[in-house]
Structures are given as C-alpha cells and as structure tokens.
mmCIF file of C-alpha atoms and ligand atoms in Angstrom:
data_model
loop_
_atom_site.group_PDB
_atom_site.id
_atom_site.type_symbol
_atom_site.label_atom_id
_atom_site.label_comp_id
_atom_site.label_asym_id
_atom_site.label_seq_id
_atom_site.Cartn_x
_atom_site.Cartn_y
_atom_site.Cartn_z
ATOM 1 C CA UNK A 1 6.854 8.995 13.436
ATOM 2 C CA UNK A 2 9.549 6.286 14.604
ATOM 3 C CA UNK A 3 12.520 7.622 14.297
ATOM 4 C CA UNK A 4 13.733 5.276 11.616
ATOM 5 C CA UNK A 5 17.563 7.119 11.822
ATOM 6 C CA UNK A 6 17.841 6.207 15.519
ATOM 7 C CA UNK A 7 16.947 1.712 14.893
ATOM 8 C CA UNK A 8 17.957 -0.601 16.101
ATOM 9 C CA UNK A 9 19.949 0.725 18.620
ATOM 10 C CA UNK A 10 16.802 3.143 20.252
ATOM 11 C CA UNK A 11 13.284 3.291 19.766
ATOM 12 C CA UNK A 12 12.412 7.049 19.807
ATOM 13 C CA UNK A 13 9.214 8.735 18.010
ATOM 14 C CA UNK A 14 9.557 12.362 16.270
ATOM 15 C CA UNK A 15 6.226 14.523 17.108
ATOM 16 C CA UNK A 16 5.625 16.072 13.393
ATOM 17 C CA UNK A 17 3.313 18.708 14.437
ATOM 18 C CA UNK A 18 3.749 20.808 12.047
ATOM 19 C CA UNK A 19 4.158 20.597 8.044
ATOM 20 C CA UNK A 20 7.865 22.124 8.699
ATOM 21 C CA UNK A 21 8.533 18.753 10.761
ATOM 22 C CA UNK A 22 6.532 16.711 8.356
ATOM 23 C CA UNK A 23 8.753 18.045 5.171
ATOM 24 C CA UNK A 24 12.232 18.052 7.695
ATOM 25 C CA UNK A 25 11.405 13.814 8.664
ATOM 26 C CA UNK A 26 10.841 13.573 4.853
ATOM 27 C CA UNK A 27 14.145 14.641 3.856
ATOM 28 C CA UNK A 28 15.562 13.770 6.571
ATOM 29 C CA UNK A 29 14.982 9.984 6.150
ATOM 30 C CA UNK A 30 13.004 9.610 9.632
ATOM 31 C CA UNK A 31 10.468 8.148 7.751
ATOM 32 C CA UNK A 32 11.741 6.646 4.800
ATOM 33 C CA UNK A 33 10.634 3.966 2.067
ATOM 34 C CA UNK A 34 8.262 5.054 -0.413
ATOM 35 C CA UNK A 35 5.078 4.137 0.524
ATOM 36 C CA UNK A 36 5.514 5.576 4.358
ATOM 37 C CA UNK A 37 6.500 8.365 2.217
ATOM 38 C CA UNK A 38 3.880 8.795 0.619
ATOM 39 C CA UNK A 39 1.531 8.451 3.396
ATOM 40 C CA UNK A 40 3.614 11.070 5.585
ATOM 41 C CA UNK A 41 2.993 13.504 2.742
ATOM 42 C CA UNK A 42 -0.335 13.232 2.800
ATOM 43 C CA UNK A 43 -0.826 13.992 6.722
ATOM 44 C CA UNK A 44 1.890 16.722 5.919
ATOM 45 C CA UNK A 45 -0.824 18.185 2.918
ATOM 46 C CA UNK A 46 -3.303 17.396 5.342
ATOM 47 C CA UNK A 47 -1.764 19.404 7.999
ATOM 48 C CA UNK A 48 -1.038 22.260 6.295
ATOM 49 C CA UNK A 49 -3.925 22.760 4.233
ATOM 50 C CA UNK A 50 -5.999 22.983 7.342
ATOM 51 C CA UNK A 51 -3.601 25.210 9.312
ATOM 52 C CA UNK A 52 -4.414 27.985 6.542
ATOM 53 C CA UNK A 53 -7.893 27.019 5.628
ATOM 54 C CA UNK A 54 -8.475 28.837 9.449
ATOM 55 C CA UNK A 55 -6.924 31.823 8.294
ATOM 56 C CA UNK A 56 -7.748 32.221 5.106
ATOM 57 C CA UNK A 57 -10.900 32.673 2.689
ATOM 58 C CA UNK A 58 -11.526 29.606 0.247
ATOM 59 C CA UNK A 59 -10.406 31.095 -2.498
ATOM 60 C CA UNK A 60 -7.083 32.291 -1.293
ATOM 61 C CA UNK A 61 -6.761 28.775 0.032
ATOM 62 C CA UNK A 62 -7.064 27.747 -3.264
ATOM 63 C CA UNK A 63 -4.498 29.302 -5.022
ATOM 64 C CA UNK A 64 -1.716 28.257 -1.681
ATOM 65 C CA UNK A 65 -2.766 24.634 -2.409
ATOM 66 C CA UNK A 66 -0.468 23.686 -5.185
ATOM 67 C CA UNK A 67 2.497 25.178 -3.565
ATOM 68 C CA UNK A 68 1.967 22.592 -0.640
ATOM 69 C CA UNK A 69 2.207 20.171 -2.759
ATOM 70 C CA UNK A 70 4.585 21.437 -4.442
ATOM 71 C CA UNK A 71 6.672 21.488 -1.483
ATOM 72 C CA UNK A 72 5.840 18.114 -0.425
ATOM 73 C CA UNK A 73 7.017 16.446 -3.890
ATOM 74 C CA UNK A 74 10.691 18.152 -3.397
ATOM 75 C CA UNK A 75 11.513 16.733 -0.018
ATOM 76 C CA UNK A 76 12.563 13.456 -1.662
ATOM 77 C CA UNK A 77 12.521 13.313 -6.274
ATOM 78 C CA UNK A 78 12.757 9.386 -6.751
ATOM 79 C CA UNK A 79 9.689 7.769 -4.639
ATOM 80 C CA UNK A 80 6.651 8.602 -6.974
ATOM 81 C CA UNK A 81 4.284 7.979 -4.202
ATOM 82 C CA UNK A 82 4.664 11.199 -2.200
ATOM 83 C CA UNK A 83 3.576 12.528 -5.735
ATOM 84 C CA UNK A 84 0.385 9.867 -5.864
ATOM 85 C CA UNK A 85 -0.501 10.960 -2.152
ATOM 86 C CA UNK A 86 -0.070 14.937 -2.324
ATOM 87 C CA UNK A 87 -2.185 14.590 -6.028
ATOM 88 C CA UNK A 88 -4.767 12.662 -4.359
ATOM 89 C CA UNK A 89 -5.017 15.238 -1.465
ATOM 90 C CA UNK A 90 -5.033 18.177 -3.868
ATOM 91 C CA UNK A 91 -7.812 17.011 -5.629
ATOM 92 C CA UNK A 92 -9.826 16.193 -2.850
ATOM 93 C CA UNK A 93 -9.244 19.540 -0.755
ATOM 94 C CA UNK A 94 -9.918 21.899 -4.176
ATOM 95 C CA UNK A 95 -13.024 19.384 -4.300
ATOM 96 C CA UNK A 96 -13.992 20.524 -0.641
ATOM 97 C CA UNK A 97 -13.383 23.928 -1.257
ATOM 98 C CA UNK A 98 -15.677 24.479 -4.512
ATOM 99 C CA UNK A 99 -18.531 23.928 -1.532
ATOM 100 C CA UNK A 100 -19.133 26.312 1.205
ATOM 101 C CA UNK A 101 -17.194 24.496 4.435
ATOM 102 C CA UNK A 102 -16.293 25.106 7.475
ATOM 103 C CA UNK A 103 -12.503 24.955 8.443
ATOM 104 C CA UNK A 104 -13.006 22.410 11.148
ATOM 105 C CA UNK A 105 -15.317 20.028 8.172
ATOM 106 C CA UNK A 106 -12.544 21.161 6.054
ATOM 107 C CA UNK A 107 -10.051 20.183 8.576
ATOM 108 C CA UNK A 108 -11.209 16.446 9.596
ATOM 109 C CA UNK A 109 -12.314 15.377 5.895
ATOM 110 C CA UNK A 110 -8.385 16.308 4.680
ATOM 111 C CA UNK A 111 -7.165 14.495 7.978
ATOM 112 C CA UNK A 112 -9.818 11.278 6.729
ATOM 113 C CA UNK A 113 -8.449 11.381 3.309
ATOM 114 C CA UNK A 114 -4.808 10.863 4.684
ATOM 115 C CA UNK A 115 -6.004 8.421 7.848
ATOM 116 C CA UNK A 116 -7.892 6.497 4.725
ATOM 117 C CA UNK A 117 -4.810 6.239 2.452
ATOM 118 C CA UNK A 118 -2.996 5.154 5.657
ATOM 119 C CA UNK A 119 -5.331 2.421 6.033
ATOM 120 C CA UNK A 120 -5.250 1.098 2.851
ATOM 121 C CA UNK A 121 -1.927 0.764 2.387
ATOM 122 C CA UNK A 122 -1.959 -1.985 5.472
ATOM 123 C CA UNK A 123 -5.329 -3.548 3.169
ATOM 124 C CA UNK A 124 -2.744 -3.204 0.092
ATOM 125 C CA UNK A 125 0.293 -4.498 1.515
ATOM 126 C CA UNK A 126 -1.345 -8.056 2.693
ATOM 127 C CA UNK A 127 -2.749 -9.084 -0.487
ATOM 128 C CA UNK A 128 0.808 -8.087 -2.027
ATOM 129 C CA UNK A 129 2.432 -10.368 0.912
ATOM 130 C CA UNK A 130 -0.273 -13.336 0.389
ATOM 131 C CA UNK A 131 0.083 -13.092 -3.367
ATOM 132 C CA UNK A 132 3.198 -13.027 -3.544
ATOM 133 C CA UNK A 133 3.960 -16.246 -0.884
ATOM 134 C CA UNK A 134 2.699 -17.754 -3.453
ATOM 135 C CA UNK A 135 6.396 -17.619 -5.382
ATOM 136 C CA UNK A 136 7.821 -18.752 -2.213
ATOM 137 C CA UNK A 137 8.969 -22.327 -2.451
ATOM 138 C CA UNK A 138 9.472 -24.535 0.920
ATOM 139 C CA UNK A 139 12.746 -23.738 2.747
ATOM 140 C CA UNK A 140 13.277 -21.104 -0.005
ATOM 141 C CA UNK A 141 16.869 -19.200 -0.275
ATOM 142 C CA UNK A 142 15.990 -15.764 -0.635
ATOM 143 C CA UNK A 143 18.085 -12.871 -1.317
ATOM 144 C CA UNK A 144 16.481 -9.045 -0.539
ATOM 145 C CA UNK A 145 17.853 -5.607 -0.632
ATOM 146 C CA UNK A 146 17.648 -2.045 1.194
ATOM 147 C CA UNK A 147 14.731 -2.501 3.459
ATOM 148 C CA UNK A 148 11.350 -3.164 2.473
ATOM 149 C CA UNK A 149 9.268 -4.467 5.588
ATOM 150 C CA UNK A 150 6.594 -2.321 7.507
ATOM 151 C CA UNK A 151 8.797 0.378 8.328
ATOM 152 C CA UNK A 152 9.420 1.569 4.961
ATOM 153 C CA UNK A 153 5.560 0.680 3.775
ATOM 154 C CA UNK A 154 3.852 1.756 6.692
ATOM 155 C CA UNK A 155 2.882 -1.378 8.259
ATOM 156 C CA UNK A 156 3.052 -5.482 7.123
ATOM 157 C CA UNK A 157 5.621 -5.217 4.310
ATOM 158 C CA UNK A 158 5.697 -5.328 0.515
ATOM 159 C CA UNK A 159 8.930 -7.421 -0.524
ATOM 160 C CA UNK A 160 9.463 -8.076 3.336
ATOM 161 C CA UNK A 161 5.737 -8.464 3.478
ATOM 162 C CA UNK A 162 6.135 -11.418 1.134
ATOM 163 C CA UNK A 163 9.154 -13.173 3.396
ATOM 164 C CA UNK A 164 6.860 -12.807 6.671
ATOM 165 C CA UNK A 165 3.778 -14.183 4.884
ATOM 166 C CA UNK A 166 6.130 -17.118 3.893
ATOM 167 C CA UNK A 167 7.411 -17.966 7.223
ATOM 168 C CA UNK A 168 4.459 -17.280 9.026
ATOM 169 C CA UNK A 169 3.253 -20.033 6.561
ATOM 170 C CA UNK A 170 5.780 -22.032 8.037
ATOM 171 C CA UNK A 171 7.573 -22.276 4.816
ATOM 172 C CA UNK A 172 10.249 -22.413 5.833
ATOM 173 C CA UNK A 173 12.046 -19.384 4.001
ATOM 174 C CA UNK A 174 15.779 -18.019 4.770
ATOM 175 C CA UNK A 175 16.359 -14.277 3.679
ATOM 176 C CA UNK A 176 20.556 -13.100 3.051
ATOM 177 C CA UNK A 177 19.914 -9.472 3.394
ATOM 178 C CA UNK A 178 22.101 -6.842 1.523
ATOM 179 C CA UNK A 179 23.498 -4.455 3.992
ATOM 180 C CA UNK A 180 22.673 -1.436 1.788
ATOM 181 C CA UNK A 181 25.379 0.939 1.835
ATOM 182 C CA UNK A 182 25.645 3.725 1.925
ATOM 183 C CA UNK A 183 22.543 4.110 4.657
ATOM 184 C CA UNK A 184 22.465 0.389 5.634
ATOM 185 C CA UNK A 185 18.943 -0.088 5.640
ATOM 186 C CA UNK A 186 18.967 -3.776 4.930
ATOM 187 C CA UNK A 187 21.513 -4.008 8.168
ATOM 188 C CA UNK A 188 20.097 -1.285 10.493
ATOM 189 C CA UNK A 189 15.765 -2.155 9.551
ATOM 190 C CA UNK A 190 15.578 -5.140 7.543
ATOM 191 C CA UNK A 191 17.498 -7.436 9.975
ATOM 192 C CA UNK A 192 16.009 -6.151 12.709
ATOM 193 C CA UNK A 193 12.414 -6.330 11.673
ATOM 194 C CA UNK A 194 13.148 -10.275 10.168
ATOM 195 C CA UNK A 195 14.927 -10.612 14.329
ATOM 196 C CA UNK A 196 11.255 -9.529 15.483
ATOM 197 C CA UNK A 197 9.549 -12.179 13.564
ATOM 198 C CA UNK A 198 12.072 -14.774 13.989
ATOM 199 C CA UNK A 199 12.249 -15.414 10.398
ATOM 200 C CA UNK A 200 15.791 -17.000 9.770
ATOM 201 C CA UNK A 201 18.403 -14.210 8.093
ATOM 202 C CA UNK A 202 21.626 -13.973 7.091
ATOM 203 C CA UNK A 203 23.397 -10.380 6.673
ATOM 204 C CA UNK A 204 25.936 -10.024 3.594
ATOM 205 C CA UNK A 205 27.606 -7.025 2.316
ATOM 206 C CA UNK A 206 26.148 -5.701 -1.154
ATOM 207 C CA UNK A 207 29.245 -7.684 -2.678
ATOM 208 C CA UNK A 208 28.202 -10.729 -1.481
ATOM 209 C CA UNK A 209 25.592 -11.673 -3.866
ATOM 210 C CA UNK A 210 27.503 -13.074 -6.568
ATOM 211 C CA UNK A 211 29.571 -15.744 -4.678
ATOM 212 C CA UNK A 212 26.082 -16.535 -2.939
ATOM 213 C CA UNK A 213 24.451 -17.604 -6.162
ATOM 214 C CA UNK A 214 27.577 -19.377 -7.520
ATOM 215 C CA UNK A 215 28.045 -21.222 -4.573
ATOM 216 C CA UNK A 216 24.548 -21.591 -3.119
ATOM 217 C CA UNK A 217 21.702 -22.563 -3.659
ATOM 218 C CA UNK A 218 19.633 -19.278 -4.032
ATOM 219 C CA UNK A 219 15.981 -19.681 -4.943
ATOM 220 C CA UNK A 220 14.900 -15.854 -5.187
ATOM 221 C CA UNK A 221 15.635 -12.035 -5.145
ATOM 222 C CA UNK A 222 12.521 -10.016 -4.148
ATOM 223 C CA UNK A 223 12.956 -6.122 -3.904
ATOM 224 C CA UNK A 224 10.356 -3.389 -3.535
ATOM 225 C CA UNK A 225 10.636 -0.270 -5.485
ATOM 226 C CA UNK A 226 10.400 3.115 -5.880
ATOM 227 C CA UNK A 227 9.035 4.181 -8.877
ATOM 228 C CA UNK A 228 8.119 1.978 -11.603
ATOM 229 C CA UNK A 229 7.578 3.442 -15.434
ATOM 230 C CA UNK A 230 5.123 2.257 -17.781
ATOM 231 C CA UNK A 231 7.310 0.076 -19.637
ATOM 232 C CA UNK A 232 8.375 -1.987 -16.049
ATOM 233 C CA UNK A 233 11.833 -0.551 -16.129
ATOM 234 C CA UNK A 234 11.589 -0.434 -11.524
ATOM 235 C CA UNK A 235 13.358 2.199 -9.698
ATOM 236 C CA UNK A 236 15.112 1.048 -6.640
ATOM 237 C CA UNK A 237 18.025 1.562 -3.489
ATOM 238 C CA UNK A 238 20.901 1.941 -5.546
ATOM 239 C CA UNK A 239 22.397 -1.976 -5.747
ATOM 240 C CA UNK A 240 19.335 -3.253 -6.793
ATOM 241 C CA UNK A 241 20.207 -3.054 -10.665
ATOM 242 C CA UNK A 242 23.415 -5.175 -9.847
ATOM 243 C CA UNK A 243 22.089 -7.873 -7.887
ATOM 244 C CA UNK A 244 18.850 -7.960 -11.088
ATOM 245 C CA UNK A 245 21.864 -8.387 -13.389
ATOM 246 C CA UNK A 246 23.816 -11.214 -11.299
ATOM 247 C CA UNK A 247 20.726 -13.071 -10.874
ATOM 248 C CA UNK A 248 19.918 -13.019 -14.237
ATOM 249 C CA UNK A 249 23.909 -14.722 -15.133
ATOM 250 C CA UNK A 250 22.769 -17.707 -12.383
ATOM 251 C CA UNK A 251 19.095 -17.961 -13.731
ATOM 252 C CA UNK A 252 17.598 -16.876 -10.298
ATOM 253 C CA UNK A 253 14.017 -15.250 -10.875
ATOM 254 C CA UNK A 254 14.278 -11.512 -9.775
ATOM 255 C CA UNK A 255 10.787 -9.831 -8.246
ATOM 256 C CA UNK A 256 9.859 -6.397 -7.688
ATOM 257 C CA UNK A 257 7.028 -6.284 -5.240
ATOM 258 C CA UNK A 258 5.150 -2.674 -4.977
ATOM 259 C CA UNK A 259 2.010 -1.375 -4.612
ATOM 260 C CA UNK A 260 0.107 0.662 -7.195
ATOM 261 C CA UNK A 261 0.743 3.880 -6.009
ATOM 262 C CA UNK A 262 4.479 3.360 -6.906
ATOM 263 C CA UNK A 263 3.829 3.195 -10.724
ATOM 264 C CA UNK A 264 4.136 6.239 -12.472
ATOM 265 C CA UNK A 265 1.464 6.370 -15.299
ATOM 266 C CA UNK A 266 3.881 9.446 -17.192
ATOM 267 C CA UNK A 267 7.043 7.480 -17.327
ATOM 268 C CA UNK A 268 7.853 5.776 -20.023
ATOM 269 C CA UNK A 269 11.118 3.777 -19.462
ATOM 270 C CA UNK A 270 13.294 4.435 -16.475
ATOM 271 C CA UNK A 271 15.087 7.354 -18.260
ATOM 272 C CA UNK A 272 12.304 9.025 -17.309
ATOM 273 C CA UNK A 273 12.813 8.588 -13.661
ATOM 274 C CA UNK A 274 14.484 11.335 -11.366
ATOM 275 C CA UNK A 275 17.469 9.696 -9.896
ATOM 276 C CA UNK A 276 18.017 11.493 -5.941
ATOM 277 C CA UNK A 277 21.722 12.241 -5.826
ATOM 278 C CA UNK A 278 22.141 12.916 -1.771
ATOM 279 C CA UNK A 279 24.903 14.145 0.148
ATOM 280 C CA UNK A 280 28.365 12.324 -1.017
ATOM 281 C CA UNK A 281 29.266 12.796 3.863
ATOM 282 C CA UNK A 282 26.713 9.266 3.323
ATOM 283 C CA UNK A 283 29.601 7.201 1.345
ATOM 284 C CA UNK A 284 32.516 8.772 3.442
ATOM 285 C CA UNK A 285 31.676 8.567 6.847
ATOM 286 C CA UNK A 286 30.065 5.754 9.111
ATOM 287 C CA UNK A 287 28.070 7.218 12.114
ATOM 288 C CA UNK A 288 29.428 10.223 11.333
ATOM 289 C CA UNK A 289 33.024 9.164 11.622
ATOM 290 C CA UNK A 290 35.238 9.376 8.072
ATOM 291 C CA UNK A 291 36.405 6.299 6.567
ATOM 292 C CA UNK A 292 38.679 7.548 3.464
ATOM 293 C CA UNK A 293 40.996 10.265 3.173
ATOM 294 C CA UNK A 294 40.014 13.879 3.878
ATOM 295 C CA UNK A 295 38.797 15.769 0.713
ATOM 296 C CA UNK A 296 37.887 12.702 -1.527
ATOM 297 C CA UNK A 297 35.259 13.251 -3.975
ATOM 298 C CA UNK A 298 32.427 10.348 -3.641
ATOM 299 C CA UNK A 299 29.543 9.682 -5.636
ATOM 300 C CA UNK A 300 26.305 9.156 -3.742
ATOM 301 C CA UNK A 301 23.034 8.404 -6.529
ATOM 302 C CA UNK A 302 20.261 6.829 -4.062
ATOM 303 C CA UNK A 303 18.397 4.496 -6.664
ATOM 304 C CA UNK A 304 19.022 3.182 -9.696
ATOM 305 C CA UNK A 305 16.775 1.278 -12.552
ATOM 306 C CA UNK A 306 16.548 -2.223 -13.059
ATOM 307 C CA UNK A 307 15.385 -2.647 -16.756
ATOM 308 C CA UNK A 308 12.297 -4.323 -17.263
ATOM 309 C CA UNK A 309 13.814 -7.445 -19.467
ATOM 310 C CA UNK A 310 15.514 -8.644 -16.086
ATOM 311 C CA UNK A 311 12.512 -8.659 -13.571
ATOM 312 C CA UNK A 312 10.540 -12.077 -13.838
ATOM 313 C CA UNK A 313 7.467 -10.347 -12.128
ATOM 314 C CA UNK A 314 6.285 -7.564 -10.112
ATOM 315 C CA UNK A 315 3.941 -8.461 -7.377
ATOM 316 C CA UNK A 316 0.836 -6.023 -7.187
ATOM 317 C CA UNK A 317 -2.369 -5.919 -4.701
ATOM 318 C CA UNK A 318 -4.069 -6.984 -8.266
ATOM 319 C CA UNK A 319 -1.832 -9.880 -8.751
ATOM 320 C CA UNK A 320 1.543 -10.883 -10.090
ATOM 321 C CA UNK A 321 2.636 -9.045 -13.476
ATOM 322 C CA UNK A 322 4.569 -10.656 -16.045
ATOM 323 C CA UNK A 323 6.073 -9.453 -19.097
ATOM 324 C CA UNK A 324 5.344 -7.915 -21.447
ATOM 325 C CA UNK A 325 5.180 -4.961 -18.954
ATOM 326 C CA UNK A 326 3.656 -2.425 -21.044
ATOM 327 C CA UNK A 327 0.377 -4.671 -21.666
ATOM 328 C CA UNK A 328 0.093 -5.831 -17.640
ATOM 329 C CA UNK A 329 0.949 -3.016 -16.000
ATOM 330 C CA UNK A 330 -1.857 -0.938 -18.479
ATOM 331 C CA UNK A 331 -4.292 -4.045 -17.951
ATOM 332 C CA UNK A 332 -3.484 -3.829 -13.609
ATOM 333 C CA UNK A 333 -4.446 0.027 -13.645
ATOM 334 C CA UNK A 334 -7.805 -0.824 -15.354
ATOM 335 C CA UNK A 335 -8.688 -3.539 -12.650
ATOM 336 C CA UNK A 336 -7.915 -0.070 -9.783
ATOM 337 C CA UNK A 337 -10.665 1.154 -8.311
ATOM 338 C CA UNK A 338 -8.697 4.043 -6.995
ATOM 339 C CA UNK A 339 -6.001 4.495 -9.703
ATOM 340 C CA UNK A 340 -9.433 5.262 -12.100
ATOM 341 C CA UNK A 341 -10.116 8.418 -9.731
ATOM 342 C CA UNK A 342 -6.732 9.911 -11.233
ATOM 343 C CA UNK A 343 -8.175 11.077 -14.536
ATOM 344 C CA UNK A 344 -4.372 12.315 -15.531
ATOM 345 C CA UNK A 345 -2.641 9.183 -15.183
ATOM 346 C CA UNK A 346 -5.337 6.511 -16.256
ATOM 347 C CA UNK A 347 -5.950 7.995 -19.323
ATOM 348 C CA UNK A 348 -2.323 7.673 -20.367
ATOM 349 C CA UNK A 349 -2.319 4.432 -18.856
ATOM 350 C CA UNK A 350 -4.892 3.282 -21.065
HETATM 351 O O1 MRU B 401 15.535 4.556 2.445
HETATM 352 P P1 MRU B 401 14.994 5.148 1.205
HETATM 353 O O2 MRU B 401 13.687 5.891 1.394
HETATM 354 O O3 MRU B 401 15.968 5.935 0.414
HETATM 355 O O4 MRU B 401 14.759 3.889 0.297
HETATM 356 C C1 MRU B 401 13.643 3.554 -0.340
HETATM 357 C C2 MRU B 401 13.409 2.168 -0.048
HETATM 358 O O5 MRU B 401 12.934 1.834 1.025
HETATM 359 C C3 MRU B 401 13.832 1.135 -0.957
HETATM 360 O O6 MRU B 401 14.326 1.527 -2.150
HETATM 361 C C4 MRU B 401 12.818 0.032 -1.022
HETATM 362 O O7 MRU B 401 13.412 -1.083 -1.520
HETATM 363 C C5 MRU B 401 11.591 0.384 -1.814
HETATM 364 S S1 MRU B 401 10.381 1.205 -0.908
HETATM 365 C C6 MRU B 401 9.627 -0.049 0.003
#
C-alpha cells in the first residue's frame, strides 16, 4: 500500500502481509478514501480467510468467517464500501466452502475475487470520470473537497476522476481545493495528484469557499462520498455539508460523484449513517506539534451528511442521478449487474 500518511513529502509503500497490517493501514488511514477502502478489505478477507482455510476443516472455517468480516467493517464505521467488499467476499468464500476444495483453490479464487473487485473499480471509476466531464463546462471554476482522486479510489478518480477527464479534454478546468482540516487531504493528496497531471489548482482553506463564490466566478462543487442512503442524503469529509449549503445561497450546482458500492441499500436518510468520531490529537496538533492550549477539549466527527435537497446530481458508472433520489437511485441499482448478486440489499432497493 502507498503510504498515503507519509505524501507528498515521501513516497514509501507499507508491506500488508498479514490481515493484522491490513486492519492496522485501515485504521490507520494508510490507505484511506472509501473505495481503496473497500478494496483493501477485501484482500484483508482474502488474506485471512485463506491463512485459516490451511489450518482448519471447512466447516470450522465456516463459522470464523463472519468474525473476519466482522473485524474488517470496525476498522473504519462511515465508508459503506469496506461493508460492500467484506459482504461480497463472505458470500463468495461460504459459496466455495459448501464444495469440497482445496486450500490452495480456496486460496487463489478468494485472492481473484478481491484482484477482480480491484479491477473493476479502475473499469468503474472511468465511466464515472467520462460521464461526469460531461457537467464540465470550458475553462470551468471548480471547487472540490477532502481528496477524491486515485489515491482514495484506487486508481483514476471519482470526483477528481471527473477534473482529470476534463482537462485531459483540454477543457480547460481550474480546481480551488479545500485544504481539509483536520487531516488535510485536499492539501497533502489532492494538490499533489492535480501537480502530477498539471491540471491548474488553487489551494484555499475550508473557509474560503464563501468569499470564492461571492466574489468569483465559480461554476461547480464536485465531491465524492462516503456513504450514500437511499433517500440521496451523501455522507462525506466533514466540510462537505457547509460548502453544499454555501453553494446552494450563490446558485452553484453541487455534485456528489461515487460509485455504486458507496450506496447503502439499508439506509434510509442520512440519520441512518454512522458518523466516525476519531481522535480529538487530529484538531489540536499539526504534524504532531500542538496548536491550542494544553488540555482543550476539541471535537473531531470525520464526515458529515449533505441532505439530498442540496445535491444537483450524483454521478454514477450508470449515469448521472437527479432528484427525486429515492426513484433514481432504486432505478440505478436495477440497471447493476453486480449490485443484483446482493440479494439483501436489492431487494430493499427495489
Ligand atoms: O480520508 P478519509 O478516508 O477519512 O476520507 C474519505 C474520503 O476520501 C472523502 O470523504 C472522499 O471525499 C470520499 S471517498 C473518495
């Protein structure tokens, strides 16, 4: 895994050999951004699984399986697809194991199943970026937040994804890029994968937004998400629900841009979404030095929910869907070849 703590200032790779690592780089935030999430958990299930499927007999396998997952799902609460990948992984290893296998077949069809999510995530996250160009006007003003490029989505981008397809277009599009306090993702990964690319980007503290769209032009937001409930009410980095409700005041069309695997078919509204509250060291100290007085008390929620009536769209690899949410969303699950698999969740969906 790239060590996503250590960028930009050094490029260093963390060897998760084991499903200890693999739960540690979760939590951690050495991979971060839901998608890569998600995939990571499913090499981690992968991993694991096949680790005790040489030491034990099928059906004592069976019973362990659940708790992997289990595991898995509690490294990080808000990002719903670790959940979609480790319930996809599940299913197919109990599958496996209702035949007689060997632990090696057993061993390289779990590692396929992950490698295959892996890979379709990159297929995903292009038609998401070509799609969603399609918003992008000629020398667009765009305004992003927290990071959303092919670190976070394991490869090509989703919101970021979008802004590259755009420029490589050669339309022409400028990004302002929220910092993203308290972990500066937008400042630390954003800017540096837009410096990579060349596409033209501005940084601005999370405070910045306001002035920008009362005093600039500013065409778009585009943000990724989460976790995003049935009724389109989009988890995302905590700042994302102000800048929705700022470019709402100035009449600037907000977009959520995610792939399937980040809705979650039993959430309703966002109320239903598990906010992460993380460690409150994050808002106090800067690369580990303190920047307030000792002993304050700080508040550190990592996401928070834009409501649905203040997203213009959310870009999907089945196209771009408009309100009303609860109707699109249901009708962009029936058109997913994959999402049909996941008896649970499709037949609430429909
Ligand atoms: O850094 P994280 O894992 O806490 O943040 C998640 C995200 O990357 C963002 O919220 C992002 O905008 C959505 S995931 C591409």
């Amino acid at each position: 895994l790239l060590d996503q703590r250590k960028l930009p200032g050094q490029l260093e790779y963390f060897d998760a050999t084991s499903f200890d690592d693999l739960c540690f780089a979760i939590k951690e935030m050495i991979v971060r951004g839901a998608p890569s999430i998600g995939v990571a958990a499913a090499f981690g299930f992968a991993i694991e699984a096949a680790r005790l499927s040489h030491m034990l007999k099928a059906e004592n396998l069976l019973k362990l399986l659940p708790s992997i997952k289990e595991k898995l799902d509690n490294t990080r609460p808000t990002a719903v697809n670790l959940h979609w990948a480790t319930d996809r992984l599940l299913a197919a290893a109990v599958a496996l194991l209702s035949e007689p296998i060997t632990s090696d077949d057993f061993r390289s069809r779990t590692l396929s199943l992950a490698q295959e999510i892996f890979d379709e995530h990159i297929q995903t996250n292009c038609k998401i970026s070509s799609t969603g160009a399609t918003l992008v006007k000629q020398n667009a003003s765009i305004i992003t937040h927290c990071n959303a490029g092919p670190l976070a989505v394991c490869g090509w981008g989703t919101a970021l994804g979008i802004i590259r397809f755009a420029h490589f277009a050669v339309l022409n599009p400028h990004v302002y890029v929220d910092e993203t306090r308290p972990r500066n993702q937008g400042a630390k990964l954003t800017m540096w994968e837009l410096a990579q690319d060349k596409v033209a980007a501005t940084l601005i503290c999370d405070n910045m937004s306001g002035y920008l769209m009362s005093s600039r032009k500013v065409d778009m937001v585009i943000t990724g998400a989460d976790r995003i409930a049935t009724n389109g009410d989009s988890a995302n980095k905590i700042g994302t629900y102000n800048l929705a409700v700022v470019a709402k005041y100035h009449s600037v069309p907000f977009y959520i841009a995610a792939p399937l695997s980040t809705f979650d078919a039993v959430a309703k509204t966002g109320g239903d979404i598990p906010i992460e509250e993380r460690d409150s060291i994050e808002v106090t100290h800067i690369e580990g030095k303190s920047i307030t007085a000792q002993g304050v008390c700080a508040l550190n929620p990592a996401f928070d929910v834009t409501p649905a009536q203040l997203i213009d769209g959310i870009v999907t690899e089945v196209g771009i869907l408009r309100p009303p949410y609860l109707a699109s969303i249901a009708a962009a699950f029936g058109q997913s070849t994959f999402v049909r698999q996941q008896n649970e969740n499709i037949q609430y969906m429909k």
